[in-house]
Short mmCIF file of C-alpha atoms in Angstrom, two decimals:
data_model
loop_
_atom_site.label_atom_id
_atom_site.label_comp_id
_atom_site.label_asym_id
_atom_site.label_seq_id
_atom_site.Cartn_x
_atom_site.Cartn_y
_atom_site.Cartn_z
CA UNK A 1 26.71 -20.92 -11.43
CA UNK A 2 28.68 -22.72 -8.88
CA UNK A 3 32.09 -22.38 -8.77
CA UNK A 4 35.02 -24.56 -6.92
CA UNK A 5 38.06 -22.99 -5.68
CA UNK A 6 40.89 -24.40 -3.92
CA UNK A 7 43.72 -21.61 -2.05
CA UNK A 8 47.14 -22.66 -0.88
CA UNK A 9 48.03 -21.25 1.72
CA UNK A 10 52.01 -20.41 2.97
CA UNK A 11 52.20 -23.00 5.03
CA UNK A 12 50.52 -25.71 2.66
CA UNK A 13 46.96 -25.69 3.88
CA UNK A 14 44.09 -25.82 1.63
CA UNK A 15 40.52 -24.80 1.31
CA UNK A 16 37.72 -25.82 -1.01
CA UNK A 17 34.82 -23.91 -0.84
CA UNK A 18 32.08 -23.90 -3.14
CA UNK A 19 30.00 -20.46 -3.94
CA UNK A 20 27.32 -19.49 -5.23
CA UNK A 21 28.49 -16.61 -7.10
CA UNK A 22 25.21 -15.55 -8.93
CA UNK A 23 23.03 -15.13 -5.88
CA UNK A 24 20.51 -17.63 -6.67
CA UNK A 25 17.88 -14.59 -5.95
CA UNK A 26 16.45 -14.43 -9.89
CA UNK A 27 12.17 -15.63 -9.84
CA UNK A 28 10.90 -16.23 -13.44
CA UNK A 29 8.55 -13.91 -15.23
CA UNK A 30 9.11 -10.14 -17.29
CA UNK A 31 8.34 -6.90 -16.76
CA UNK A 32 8.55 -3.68 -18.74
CA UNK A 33 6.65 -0.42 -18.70
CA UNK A 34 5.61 -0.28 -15.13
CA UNK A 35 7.74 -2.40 -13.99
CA UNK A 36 10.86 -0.61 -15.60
CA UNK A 37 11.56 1.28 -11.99
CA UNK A 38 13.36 -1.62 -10.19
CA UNK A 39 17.27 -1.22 -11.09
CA UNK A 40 18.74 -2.21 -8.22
CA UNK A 41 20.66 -5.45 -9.65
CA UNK A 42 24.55 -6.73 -9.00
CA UNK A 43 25.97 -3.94 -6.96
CA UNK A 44 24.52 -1.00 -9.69
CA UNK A 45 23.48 1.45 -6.78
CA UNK A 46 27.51 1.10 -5.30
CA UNK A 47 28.89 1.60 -8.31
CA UNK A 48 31.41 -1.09 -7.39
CA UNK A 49 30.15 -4.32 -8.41
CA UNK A 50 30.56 -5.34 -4.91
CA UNK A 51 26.88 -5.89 -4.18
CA UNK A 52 25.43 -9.68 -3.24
CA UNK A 53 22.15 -9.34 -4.58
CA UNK A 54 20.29 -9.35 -8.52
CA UNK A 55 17.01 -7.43 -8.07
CA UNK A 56 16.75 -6.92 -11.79
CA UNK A 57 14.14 -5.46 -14.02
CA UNK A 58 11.89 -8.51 -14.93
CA UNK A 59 13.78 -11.56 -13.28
CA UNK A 60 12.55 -10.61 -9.72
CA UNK A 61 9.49 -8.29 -10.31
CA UNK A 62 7.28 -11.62 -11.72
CA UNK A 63 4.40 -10.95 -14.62
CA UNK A 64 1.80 -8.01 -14.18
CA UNK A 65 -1.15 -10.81 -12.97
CA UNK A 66 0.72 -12.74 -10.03
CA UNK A 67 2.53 -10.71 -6.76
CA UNK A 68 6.75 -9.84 -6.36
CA UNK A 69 7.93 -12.93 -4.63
CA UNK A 70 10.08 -12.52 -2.04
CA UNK A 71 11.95 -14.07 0.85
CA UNK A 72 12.34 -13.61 4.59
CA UNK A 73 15.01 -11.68 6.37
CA UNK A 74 18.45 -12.84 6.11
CA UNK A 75 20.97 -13.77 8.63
CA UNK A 76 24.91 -14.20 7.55
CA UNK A 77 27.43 -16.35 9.10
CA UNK A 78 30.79 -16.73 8.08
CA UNK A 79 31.90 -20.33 7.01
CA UNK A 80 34.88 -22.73 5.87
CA UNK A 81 34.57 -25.50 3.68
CA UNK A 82 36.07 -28.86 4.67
CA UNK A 83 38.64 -29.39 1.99
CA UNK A 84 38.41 -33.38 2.17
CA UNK A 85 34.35 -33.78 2.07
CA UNK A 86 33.75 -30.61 0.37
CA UNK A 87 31.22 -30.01 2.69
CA UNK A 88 30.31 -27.14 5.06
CA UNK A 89 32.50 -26.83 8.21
CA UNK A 90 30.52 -24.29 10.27
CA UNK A 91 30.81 -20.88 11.77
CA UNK A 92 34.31 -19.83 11.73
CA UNK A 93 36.69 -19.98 14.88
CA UNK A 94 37.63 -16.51 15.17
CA UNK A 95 39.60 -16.91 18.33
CA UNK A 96 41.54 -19.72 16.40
CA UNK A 97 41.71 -17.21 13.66
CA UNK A 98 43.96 -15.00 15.64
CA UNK A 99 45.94 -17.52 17.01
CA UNK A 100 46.77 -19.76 14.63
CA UNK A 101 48.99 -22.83 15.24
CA UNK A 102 52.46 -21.54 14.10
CA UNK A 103 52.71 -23.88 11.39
CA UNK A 104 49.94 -21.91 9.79
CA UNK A 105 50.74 -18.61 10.15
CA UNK A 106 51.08 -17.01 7.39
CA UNK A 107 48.71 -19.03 5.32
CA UNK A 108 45.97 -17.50 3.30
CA UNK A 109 42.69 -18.59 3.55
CA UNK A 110 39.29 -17.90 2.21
CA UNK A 111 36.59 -17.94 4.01
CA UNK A 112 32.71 -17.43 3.04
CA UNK A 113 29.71 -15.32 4.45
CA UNK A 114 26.77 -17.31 3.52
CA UNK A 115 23.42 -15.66 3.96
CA UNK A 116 19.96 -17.93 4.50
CA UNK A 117 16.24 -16.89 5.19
CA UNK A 118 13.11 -18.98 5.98
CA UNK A 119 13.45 -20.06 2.39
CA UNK A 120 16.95 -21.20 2.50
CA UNK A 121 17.69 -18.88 -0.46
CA UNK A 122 21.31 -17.73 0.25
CA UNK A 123 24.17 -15.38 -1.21
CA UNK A 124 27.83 -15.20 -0.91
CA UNK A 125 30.82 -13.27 -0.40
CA UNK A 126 34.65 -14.84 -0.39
CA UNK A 127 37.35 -12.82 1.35
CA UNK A 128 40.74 -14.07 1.30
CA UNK A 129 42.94 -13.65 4.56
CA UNK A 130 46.01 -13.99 6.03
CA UNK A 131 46.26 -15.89 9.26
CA UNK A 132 46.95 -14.65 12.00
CA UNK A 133 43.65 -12.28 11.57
CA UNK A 134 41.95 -10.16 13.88
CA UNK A 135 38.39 -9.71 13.59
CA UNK A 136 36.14 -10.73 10.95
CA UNK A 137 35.95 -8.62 7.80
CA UNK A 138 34.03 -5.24 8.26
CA UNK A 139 30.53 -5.37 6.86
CA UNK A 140 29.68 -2.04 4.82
CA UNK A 141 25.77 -1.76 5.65
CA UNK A 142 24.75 -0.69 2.51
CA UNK A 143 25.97 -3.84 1.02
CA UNK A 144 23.46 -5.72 3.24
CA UNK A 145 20.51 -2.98 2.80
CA UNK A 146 21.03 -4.17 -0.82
CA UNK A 147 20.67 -7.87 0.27
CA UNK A 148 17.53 -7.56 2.42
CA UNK A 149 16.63 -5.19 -0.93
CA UNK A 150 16.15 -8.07 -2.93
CA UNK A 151 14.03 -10.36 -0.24
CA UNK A 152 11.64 -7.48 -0.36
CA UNK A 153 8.22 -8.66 -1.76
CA UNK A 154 6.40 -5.74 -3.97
CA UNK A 155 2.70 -7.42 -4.03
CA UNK A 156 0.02 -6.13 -6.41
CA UNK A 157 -1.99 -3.40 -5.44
CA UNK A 158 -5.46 -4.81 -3.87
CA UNK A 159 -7.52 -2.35 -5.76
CA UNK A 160 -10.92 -2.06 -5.50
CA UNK A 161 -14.40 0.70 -6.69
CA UNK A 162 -17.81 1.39 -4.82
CA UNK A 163 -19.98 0.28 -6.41
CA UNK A 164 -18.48 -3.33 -6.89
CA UNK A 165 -19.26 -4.14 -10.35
CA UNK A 166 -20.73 -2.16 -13.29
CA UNK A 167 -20.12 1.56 -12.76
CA UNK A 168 -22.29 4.16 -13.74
CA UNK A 169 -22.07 7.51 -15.71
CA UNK A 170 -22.00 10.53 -14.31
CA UNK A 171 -21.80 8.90 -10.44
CA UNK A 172 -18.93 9.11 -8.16
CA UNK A 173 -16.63 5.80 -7.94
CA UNK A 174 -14.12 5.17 -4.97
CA UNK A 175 -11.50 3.84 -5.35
CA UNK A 176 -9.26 2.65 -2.86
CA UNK A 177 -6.36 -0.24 -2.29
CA UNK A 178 -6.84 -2.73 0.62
CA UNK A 179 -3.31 -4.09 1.11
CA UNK A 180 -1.26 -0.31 1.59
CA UNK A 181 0.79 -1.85 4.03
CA UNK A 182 4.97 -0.87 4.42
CA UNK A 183 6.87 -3.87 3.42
CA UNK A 184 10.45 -4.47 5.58
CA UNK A 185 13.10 -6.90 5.07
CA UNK A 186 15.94 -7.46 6.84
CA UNK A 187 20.01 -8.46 6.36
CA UNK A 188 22.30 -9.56 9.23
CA UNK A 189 26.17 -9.48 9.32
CA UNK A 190 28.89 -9.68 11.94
CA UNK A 191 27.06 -7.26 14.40
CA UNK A 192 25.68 -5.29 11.59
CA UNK A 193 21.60 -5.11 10.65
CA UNK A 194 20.11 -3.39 7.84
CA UNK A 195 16.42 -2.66 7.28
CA UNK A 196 14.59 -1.75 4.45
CA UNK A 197 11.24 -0.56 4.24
CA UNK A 198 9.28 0.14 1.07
CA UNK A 199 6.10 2.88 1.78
CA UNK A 200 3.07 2.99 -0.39
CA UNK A 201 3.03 6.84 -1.22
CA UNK A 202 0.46 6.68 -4.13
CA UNK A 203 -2.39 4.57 -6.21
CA UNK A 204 -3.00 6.04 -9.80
CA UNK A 205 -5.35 4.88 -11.70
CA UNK A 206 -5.98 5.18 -15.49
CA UNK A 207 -9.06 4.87 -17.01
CA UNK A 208 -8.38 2.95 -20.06
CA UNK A 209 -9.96 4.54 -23.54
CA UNK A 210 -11.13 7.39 -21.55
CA UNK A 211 -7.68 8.39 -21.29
CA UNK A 212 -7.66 10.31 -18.00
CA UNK A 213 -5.80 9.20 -14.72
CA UNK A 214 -6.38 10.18 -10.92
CA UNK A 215 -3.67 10.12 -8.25
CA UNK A 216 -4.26 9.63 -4.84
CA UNK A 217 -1.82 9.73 -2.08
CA UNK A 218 -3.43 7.67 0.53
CA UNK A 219 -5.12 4.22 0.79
CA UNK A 220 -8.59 5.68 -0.26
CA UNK A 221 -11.47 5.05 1.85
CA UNK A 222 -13.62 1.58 1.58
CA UNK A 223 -17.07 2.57 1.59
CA UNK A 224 -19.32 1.15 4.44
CA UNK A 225 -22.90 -0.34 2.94
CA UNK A 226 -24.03 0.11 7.09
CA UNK A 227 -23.56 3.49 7.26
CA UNK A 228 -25.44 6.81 5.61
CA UNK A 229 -23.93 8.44 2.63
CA UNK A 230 -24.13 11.36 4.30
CA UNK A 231 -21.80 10.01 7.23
CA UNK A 232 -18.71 9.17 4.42
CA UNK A 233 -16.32 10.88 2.68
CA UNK A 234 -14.40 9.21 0.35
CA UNK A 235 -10.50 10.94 -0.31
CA UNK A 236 -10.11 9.31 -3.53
CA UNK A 237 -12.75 8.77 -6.37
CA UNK A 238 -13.48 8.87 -9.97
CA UNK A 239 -16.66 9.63 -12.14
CA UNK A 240 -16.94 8.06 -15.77
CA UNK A 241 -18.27 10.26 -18.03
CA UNK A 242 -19.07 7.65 -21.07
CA UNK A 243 -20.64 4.02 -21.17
CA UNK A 244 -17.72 1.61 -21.82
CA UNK A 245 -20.59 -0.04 -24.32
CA UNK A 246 -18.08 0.37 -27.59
CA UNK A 247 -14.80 -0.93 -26.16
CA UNK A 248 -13.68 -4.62 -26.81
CA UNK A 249 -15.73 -6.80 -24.66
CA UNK A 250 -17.87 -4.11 -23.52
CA UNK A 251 -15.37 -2.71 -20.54
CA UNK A 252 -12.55 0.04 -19.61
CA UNK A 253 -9.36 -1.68 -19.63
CA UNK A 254 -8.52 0.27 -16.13
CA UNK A 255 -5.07 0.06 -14.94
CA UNK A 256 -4.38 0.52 -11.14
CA UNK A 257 -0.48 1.40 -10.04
CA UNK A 258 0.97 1.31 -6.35
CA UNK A 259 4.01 3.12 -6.04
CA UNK A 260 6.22 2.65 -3.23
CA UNK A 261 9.41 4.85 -1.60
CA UNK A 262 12.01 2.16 -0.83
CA UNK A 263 14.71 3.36 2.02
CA UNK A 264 16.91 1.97 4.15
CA UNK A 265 18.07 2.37 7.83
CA UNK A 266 21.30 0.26 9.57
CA UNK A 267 21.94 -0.11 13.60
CA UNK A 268 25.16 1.82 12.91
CA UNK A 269 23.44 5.06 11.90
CA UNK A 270 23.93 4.53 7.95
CA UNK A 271 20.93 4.86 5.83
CA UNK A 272 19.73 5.65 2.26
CA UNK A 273 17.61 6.03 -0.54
CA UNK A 274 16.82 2.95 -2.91
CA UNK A 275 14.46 5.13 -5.03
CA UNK A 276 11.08 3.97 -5.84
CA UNK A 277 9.08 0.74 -7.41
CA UNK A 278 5.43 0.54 -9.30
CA UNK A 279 3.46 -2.39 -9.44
CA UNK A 280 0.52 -2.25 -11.91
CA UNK A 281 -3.24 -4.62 -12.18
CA UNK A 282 -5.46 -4.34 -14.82
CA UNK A 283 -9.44 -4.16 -14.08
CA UNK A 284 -11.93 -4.89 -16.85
CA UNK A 285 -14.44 -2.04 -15.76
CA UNK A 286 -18.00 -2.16 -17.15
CA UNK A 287 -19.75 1.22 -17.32
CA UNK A 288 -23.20 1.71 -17.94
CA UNK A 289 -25.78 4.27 -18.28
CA UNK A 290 -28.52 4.76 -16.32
CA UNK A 291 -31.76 7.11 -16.28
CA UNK A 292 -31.78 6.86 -11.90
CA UNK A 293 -29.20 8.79 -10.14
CA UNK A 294 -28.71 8.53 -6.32
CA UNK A 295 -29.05 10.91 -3.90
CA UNK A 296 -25.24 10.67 -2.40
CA UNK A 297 -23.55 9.95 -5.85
CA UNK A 298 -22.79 6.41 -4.62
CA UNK A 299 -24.81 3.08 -4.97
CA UNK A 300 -23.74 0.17 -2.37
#
């Protein structure tokens, strides 16, 4: 929604601006189940309604078959708006800010901190003043942790098994996820930087109708067709212990979900705690049954 405000000042000066006061952050697609974990939307975690950012369940998190989208890091400048062409007029003048002309002091003025990343996505934040005025509003660090929050892209877990393909009974699968990768964003404001970094801390798998799950707390281990069985160890696996022949369309409806710790550090010694986030894929898995079994419990 964008709104249009005009403020008289004291002295009869006026400012338009025009705002963007819903963030323009929201991405189509749902989520539930999974995806339920992401609650960081319009200032929830402050308590105070004061936060820039809408990182709600569903609008931001995408559908379960396509990756979070997110944006780059954001830097904030504060801004007026010409008044006559309704247009942007740049940075502020702080030095012209504390010494105003006389006829203006006194007036009160609102300014704007508009926020843009590689994607020209922005955000906004009006503060009203009263010329003369020192220094530019303080920036509260959590405010822009919560920003760079909602820039962060989540991306599907990368999951993949060894053997590729049809599994078999009663032989070891790995399992492992190719993209664990931290995930930092960014948020800068009069002096003031915030980072946030989401950590993969675990990959659980569930094995559809077989109705068992395995949790690993590490990338897993890709296994290497060059190199001997007996040279690998594998820190995450799974064994199926029934053909997947009777399930709809012959396969284990396997669900893979990356979990990630989501903190936040500032360059003026704040930090916190932004809880954590799941992403989830689903992997048709075949299982079959056969009468050879291998030697290391793993086919290439």
């Amino acid at each position: 929604m964008l709104t249009r405000m005009a403020v008289l000042g004291a002295a009869g000066l006026a400012l338009a601006l025009v705002v963007n006061v819903s963030a323009v952050m929201a991405q189509e697609g749902g989520g539930s189940g999974a995806y339920g974990d992401d609650q960081q939307a319009g200032g929830s975690l402050l308590g105070d309604g004061t936060s820039e950012v809408w990182a709600e369940d569903g609008s931001d998190l995408g559908s379960e078959d396509q990756a979070r989208p997110g944006g780059g890091n954001l830097d904030c400048v504060w801004m007026g708006m010409d008044p006559e062409t309704e247009s942007a007029a740049g940075p502020i003048d702080w030095n012209y800010m504390r010494n105003p002309p006389p006829e203006v002091v006194g007036a009160v003025v609102t300014i704007i901190r508009s926020c843009a990343d590689a994607n020209g996505m922005y955000v906004s934040e009006m503060v009203t003043l009263t010329l003369p005025t020192a220094e530019p509003p303080t920036v509260d660090p959590e405010d822009l942790a919560l920003m760079a929050r909602a820039q962060l892209p989540l991306p599907l877990p990368e999951a993949q098994m060894s053997p590729p393909g049809e599994q078999t009974v009663n032989l070891e699968t790995w399992l492992w996820v190719e993209n664990w990768d931290d995930q930092t964003r960014t948020a800068t404001a009069g002096g003031v930087t915030a980072t946030v970094r989401a950590a993969p801390v675990r990959q659980t798998w569930t094995f559809g109708a077989a109705g068992e799950q395995k949790t690993c707390h590490d990338a897993g281990r890709a296994y290497d067709l060059d190199r001997p069985p007996s040279e690998q160890r594998t820190t995450c696996s799974y064994t199926f212990r029934r053909s997947s022949a009777g399930e709809p369309d012959g396969a284990f409806q396997v669900e893979v979900t990356m979990t990630w710790a989501i903190t936040w550090t500032s360059n003026v010694g704040a930090s916190g705690d932004l809880g954590v986030v799941s992403r989830t894929v689903t992997i048709p898995t075949r299982v079959a049954e056969h009468q050879a079994v291998g030697e290391s419990g793993v086919r290439g």
